[in-house]
JSON list of C-alpha atoms in Angstrom, two decimals:
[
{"chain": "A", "resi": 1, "resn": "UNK", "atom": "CA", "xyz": [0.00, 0.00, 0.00]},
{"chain": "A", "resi": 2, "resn": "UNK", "atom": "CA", "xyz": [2.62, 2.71, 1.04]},
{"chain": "A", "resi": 3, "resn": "UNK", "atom": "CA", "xyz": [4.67, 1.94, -2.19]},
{"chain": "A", "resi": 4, "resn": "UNK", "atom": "CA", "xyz": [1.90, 2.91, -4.18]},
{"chain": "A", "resi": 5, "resn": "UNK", "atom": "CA", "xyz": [0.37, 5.86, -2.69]},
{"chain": "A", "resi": 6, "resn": "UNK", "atom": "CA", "xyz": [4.70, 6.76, -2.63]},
{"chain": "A", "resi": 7, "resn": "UNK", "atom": "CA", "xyz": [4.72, 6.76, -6.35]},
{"chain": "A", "resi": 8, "resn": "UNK", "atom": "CA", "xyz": [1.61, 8.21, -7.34]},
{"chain": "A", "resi": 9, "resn": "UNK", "atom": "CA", "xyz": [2.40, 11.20, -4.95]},
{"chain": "A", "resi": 10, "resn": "UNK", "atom": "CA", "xyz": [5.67, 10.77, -7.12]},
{"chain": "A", "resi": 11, "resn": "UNK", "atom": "CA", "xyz": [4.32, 10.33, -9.99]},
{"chain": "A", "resi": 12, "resn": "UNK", "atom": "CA", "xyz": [1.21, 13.57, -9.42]},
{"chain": "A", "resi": 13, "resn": "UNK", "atom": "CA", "xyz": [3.87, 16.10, -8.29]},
{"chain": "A", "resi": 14, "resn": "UNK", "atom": "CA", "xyz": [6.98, 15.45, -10.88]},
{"chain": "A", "resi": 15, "resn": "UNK", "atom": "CA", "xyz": [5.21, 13.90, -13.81]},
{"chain": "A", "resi": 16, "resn": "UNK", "atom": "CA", "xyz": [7.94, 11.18, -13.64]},
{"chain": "A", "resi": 17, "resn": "UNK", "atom": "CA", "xyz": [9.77, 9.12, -10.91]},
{"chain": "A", "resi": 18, "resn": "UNK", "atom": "CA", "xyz": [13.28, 9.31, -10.62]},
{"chain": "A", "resi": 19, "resn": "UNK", "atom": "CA", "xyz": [15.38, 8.47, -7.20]},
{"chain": "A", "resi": 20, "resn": "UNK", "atom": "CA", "xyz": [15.99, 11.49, -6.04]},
{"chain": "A", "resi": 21, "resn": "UNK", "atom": "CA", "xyz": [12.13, 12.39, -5.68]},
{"chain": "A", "resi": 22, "resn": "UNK", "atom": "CA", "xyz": [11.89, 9.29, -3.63]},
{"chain": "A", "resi": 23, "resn": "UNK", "atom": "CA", "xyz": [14.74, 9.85, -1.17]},
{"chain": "A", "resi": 24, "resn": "UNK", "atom": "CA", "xyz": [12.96, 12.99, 0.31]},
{"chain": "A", "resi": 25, "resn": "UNK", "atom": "CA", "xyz": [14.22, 14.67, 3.69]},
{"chain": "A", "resi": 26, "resn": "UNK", "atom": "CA", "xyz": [10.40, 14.76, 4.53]},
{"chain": "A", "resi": 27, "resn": "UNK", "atom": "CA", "xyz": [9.69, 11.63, 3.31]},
{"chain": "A", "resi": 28, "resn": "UNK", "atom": "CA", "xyz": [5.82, 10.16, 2.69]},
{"chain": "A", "resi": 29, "resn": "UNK", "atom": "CA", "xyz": [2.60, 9.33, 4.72]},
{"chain": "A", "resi": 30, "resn": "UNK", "atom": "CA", "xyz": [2.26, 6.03, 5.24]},
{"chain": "A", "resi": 31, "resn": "UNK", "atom": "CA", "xyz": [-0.62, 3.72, 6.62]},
{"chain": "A", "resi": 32, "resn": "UNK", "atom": "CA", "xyz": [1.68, 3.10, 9.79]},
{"chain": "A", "resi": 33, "resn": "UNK", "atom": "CA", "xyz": [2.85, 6.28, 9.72]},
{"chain": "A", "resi": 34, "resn": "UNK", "atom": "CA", "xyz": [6.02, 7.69, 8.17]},
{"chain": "A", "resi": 35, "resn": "UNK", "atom": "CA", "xyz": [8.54, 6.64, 6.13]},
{"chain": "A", "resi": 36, "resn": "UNK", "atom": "CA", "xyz": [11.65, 7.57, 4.30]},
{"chain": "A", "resi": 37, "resn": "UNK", "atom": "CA", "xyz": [14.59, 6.78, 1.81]},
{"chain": "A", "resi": 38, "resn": "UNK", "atom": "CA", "xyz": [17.70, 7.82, 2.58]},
{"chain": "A", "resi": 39, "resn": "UNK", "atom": "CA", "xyz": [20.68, 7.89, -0.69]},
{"chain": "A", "resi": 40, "resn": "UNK", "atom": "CA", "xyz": [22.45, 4.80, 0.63]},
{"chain": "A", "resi": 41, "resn": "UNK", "atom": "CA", "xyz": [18.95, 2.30, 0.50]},
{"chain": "A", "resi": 42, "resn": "UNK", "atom": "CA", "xyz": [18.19, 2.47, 4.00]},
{"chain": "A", "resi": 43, "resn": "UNK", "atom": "CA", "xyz": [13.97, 2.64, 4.78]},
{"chain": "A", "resi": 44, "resn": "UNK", "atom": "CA", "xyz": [13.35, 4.77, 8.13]},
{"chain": "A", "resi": 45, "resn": "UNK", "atom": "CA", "xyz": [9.86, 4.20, 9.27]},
{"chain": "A", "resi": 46, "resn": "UNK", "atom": "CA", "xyz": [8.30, 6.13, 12.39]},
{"chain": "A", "resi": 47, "resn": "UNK", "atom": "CA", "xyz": [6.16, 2.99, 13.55]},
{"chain": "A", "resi": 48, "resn": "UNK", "atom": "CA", "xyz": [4.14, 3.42, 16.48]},
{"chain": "A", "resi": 49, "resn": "UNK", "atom": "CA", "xyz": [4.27, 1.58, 20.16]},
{"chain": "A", "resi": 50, "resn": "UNK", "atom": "CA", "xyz": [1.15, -0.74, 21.09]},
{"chain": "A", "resi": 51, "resn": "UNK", "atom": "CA", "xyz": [1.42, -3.57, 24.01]},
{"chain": "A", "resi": 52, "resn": "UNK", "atom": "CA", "xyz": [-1.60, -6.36, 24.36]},
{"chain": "A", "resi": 53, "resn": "UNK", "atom": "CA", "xyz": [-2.91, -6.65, 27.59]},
{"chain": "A", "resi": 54, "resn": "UNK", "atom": "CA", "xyz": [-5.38, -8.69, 28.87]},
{"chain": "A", "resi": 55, "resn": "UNK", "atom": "CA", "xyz": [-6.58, -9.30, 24.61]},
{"chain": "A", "resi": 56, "resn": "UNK", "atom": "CA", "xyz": [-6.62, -5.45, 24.25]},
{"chain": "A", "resi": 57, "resn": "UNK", "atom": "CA", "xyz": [-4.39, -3.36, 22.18]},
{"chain": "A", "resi": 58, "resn": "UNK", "atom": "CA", "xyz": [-2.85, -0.27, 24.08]},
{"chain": "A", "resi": 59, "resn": "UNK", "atom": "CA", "xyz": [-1.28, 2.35, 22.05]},
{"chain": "A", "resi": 60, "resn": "UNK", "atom": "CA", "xyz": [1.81, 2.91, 24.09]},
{"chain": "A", "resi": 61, "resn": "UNK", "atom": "CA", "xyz": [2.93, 5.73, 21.32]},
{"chain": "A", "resi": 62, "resn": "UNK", "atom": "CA", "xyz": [1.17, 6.88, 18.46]},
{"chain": "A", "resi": 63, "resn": "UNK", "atom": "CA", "xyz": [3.11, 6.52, 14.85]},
{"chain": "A", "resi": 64, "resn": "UNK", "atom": "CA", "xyz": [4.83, 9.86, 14.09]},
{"chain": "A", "resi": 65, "resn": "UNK", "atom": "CA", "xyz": [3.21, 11.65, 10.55]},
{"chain": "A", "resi": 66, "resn": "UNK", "atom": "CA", "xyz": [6.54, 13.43, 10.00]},
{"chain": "A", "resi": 67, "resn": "UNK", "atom": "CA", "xyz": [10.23, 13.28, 10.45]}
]
């Protein structure tokens, strides 16, 4: 899903997709939150922090939308 919605952001705001429009300081919005690739490859992903506890998901820390 993020892949997709990465490259038609891409793809809406250059007409084209080349890699430096997809290593972005900001990054994207994904449906975890956000993500990011930097020159050398690497993904960064702000995931959030959830525990189970007694069958109930607790959101110890929300996903972060930016970097």
């Amino acid at each position: 899903y993020d892949a997709v919605a990465m490259i038609a952001r891409v793809k809406s705001t250059y007409g084209d997709v080349q890699p430096s429009h997809l290593t972005q300081n900001n990054g994207f919005i994904g449906k975890d939150g956000a993500f990011r690739f930097l020159r050398n490859g690497v993904a960064q992903r702000q995931l959030g922090i959830m525990s189970v506890e007694e069958g109930r998901i607790r959101i110890l820390q929300a996903p972060l939308q930016q970097f």
